[in-house]
Each structure stands twice: as structure tokens, then as C-alpha cells.
Short mmCIF file of C-alpha atoms in Angstrom, two decimals:
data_model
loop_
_atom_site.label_atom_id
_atom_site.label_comp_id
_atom_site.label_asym_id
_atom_site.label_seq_id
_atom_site.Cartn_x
_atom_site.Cartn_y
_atom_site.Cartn_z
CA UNK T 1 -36.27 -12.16 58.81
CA UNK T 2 -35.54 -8.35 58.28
CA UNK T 3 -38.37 -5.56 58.00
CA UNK T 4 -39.65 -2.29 58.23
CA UNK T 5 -42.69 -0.96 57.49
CA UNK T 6 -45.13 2.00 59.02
CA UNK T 7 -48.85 1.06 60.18
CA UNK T 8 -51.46 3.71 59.85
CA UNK T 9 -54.73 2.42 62.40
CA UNK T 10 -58.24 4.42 61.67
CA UNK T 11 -60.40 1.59 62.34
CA UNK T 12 -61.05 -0.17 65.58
CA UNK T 13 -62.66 -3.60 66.33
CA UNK T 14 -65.95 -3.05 68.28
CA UNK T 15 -66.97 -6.52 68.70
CA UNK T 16 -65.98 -9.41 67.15
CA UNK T 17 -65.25 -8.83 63.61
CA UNK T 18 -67.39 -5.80 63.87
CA UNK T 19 -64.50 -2.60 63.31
CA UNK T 20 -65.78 1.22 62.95
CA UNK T 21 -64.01 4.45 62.64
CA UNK T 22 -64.72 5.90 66.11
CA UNK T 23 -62.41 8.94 65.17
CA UNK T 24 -59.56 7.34 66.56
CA UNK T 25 -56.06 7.48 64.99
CA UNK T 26 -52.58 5.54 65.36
CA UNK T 27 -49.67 5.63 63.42
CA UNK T 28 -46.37 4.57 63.72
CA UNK T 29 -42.92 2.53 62.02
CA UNK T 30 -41.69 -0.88 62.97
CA UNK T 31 -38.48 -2.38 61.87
CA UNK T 32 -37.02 -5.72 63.12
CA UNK T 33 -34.22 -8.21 62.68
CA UNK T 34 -35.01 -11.80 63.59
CA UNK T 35 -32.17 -14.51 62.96
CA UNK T 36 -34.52 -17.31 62.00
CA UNK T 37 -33.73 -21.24 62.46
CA UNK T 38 -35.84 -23.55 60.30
CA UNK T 39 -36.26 -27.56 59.78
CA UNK T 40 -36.49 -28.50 56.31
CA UNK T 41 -37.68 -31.89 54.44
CA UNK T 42 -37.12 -32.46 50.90
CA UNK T 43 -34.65 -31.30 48.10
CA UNK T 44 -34.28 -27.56 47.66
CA UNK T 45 -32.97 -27.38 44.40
CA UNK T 46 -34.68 -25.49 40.48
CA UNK T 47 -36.86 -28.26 40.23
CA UNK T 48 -37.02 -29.75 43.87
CA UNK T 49 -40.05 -30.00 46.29
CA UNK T 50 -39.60 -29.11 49.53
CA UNK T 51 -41.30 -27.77 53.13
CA UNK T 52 -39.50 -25.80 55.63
CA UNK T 53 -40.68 -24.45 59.00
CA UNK T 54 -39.01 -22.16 60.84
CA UNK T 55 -38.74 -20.17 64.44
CA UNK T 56 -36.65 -17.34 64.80
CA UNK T 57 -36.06 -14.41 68.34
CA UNK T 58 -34.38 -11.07 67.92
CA UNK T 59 -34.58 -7.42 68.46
CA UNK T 60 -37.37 -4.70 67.16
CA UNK T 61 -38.18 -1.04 67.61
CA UNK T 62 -41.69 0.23 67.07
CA UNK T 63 -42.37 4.23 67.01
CA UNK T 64 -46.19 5.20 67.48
CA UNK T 65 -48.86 7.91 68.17
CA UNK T 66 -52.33 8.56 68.35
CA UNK T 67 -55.15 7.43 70.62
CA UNK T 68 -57.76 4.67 70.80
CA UNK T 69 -60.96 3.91 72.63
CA UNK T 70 -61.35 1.46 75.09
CA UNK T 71 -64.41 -0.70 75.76
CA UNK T 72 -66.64 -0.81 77.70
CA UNK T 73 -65.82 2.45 79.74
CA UNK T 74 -65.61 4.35 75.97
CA UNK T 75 -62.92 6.28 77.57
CA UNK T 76 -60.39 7.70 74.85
CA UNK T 77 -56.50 7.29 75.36
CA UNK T 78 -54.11 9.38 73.86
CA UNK T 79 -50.08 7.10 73.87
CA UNK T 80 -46.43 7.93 72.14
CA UNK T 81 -43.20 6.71 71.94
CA UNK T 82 -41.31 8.23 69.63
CA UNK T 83 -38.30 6.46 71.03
CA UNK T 84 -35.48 3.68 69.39
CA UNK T 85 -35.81 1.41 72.65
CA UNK T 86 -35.19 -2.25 71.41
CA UNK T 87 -37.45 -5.18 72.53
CA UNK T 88 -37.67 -8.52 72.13
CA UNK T 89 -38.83 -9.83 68.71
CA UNK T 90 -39.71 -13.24 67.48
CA UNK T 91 -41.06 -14.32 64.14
CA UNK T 92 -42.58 -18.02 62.76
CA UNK T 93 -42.66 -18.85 59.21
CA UNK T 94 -43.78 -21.75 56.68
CA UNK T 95 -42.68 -22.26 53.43
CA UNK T 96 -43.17 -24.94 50.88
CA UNK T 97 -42.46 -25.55 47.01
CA UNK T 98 -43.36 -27.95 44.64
CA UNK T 99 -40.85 -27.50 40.97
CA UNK T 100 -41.56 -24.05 40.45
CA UNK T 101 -44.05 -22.92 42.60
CA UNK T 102 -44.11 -21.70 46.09
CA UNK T 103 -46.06 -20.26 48.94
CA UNK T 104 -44.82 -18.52 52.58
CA UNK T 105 -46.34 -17.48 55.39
CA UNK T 106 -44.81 -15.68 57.78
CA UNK T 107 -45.41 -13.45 60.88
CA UNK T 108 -43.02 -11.43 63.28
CA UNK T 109 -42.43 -8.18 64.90
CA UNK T 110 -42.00 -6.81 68.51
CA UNK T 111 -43.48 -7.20 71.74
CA UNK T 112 -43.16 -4.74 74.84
CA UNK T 113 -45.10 -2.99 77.83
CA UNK T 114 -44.41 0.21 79.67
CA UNK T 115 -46.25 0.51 82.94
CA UNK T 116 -50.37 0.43 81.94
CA UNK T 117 -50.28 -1.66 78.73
CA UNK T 118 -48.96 -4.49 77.09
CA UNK T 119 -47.99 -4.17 72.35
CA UNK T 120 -47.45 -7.11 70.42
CA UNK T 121 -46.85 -5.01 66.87
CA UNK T 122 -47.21 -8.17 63.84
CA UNK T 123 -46.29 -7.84 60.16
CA UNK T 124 -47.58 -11.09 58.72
CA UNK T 125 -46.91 -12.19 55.25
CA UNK T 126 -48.58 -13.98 52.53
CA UNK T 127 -46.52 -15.08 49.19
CA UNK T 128 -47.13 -17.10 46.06
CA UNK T 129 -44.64 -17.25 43.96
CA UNK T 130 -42.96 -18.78 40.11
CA UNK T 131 -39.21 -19.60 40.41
CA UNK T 132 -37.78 -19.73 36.82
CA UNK T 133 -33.91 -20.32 36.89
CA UNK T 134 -31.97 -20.48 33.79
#
């Protein structure tokens, strides 16, 4: 699993399910490798069915900015790191096809902490697809 991507955050989560712009901004890159081992049943082939599940740990760096609100003291906190550190990064996926069609799921990214707070940074994945080969 290889990505990068950049987040832009205006909204926060108030209470469950309940997210508001409170005037709060964080944005920021991510970009990860993640060698990925998987189990798979069935026949992967242009007509084959098959599932696949898979677990993979590697390395990420996540760049951010901005400031968010924390409950219940409302008090506002401004954070950066505009740094290439590398953390640890793990990723999950599932993945299925029957003939032609498929679906994944996926989800990885890094996790770190520095000395007040703890970031688990997530890209997950959704994908439905048609295989033709010829």
C-alpha cells in the first residue's frame, strides 16, 4: 500500500456525530509506504472469484498546521510539524471479486505522539470496480 494525499480539517465533531465549524483550521500532507501481506481463498484469474484479506506495517510522514478546540475546557490549540520524521505505519485491507466485479476496502496511514498528544492520521478507501481483460 503506497499513498499520499493532503487533508484540509474545518469541521470538528462536537458530540457524537454532531460536527460544526468552530473557526478552527488544520491542514496538512500524508504519504506512506506499507508492505502489505494478505491470505487469499479462491482463483484469481479474468474470470475467477476470489477474497483476500490482508495486514501490512511500514513507515509514514504526516506534515500539519492549524489549531483545534478542545472539549470541555473550549480552550483553542494552535500545533505544527512541518517536519519529514518517519513513524510507524500500518494498513488493513479486504478485497473480494466475483468474474468481473470487485470491491476493496482499505485503511492505513501513520501513527505518532510528541510529548502532550497522541495522531493516528487514516486514509481509508472504498472501491467498486469492472475488470474487462482482453
Amino acid at each position: 500500500m503506497l499513498n499520499y494525499s493532503t487533508f484540509n480539517m474545518d469541521k470538528q465533531e462536537i458530540s457524537k456525530d454532531v460536527f460544526e465549524d468552530r473557526g478552527t483550521r488544520v491542514k496538512g500532507d500524508v504519504a506512506y509506504i506499507v508492505p502489505t501481506f494478505f491470505y487469499q481463498w479462491g482463483e484469481h484469474r479474468h474470470n475467477g472469484t476470489f477474497a483476500r484479506i490482508g495486514l501490512g506495517f511500514g513507515l509514514g510522514v504526516t506534515r500539519y498546521t492549524g489549531n483545534i478546540e478542545l472539549f470541555p475546557s473550549n480552550n483553542i490549540v494552535s500545533f505544527s510539524d512541518k517536519s519529514y520524521e518517519l513513524d510507524f505505519a500500518g494498513g488493513i485491507f479486504v478485497e473480494a471479486r466475483y468474474r468481473h466485479w470487485g470491491i476493496r476496502i482499505s485503511a492505513a496511514g501513520p501513527s505518532f505522539e510528541d510529548d502532550e498528544y497522541e495522531y493516528n492520521v487514516s486514509n481509508i478507501a472504498f472501491n467498486l470496480g469492472y475488470s474487462y481483460y482482453f
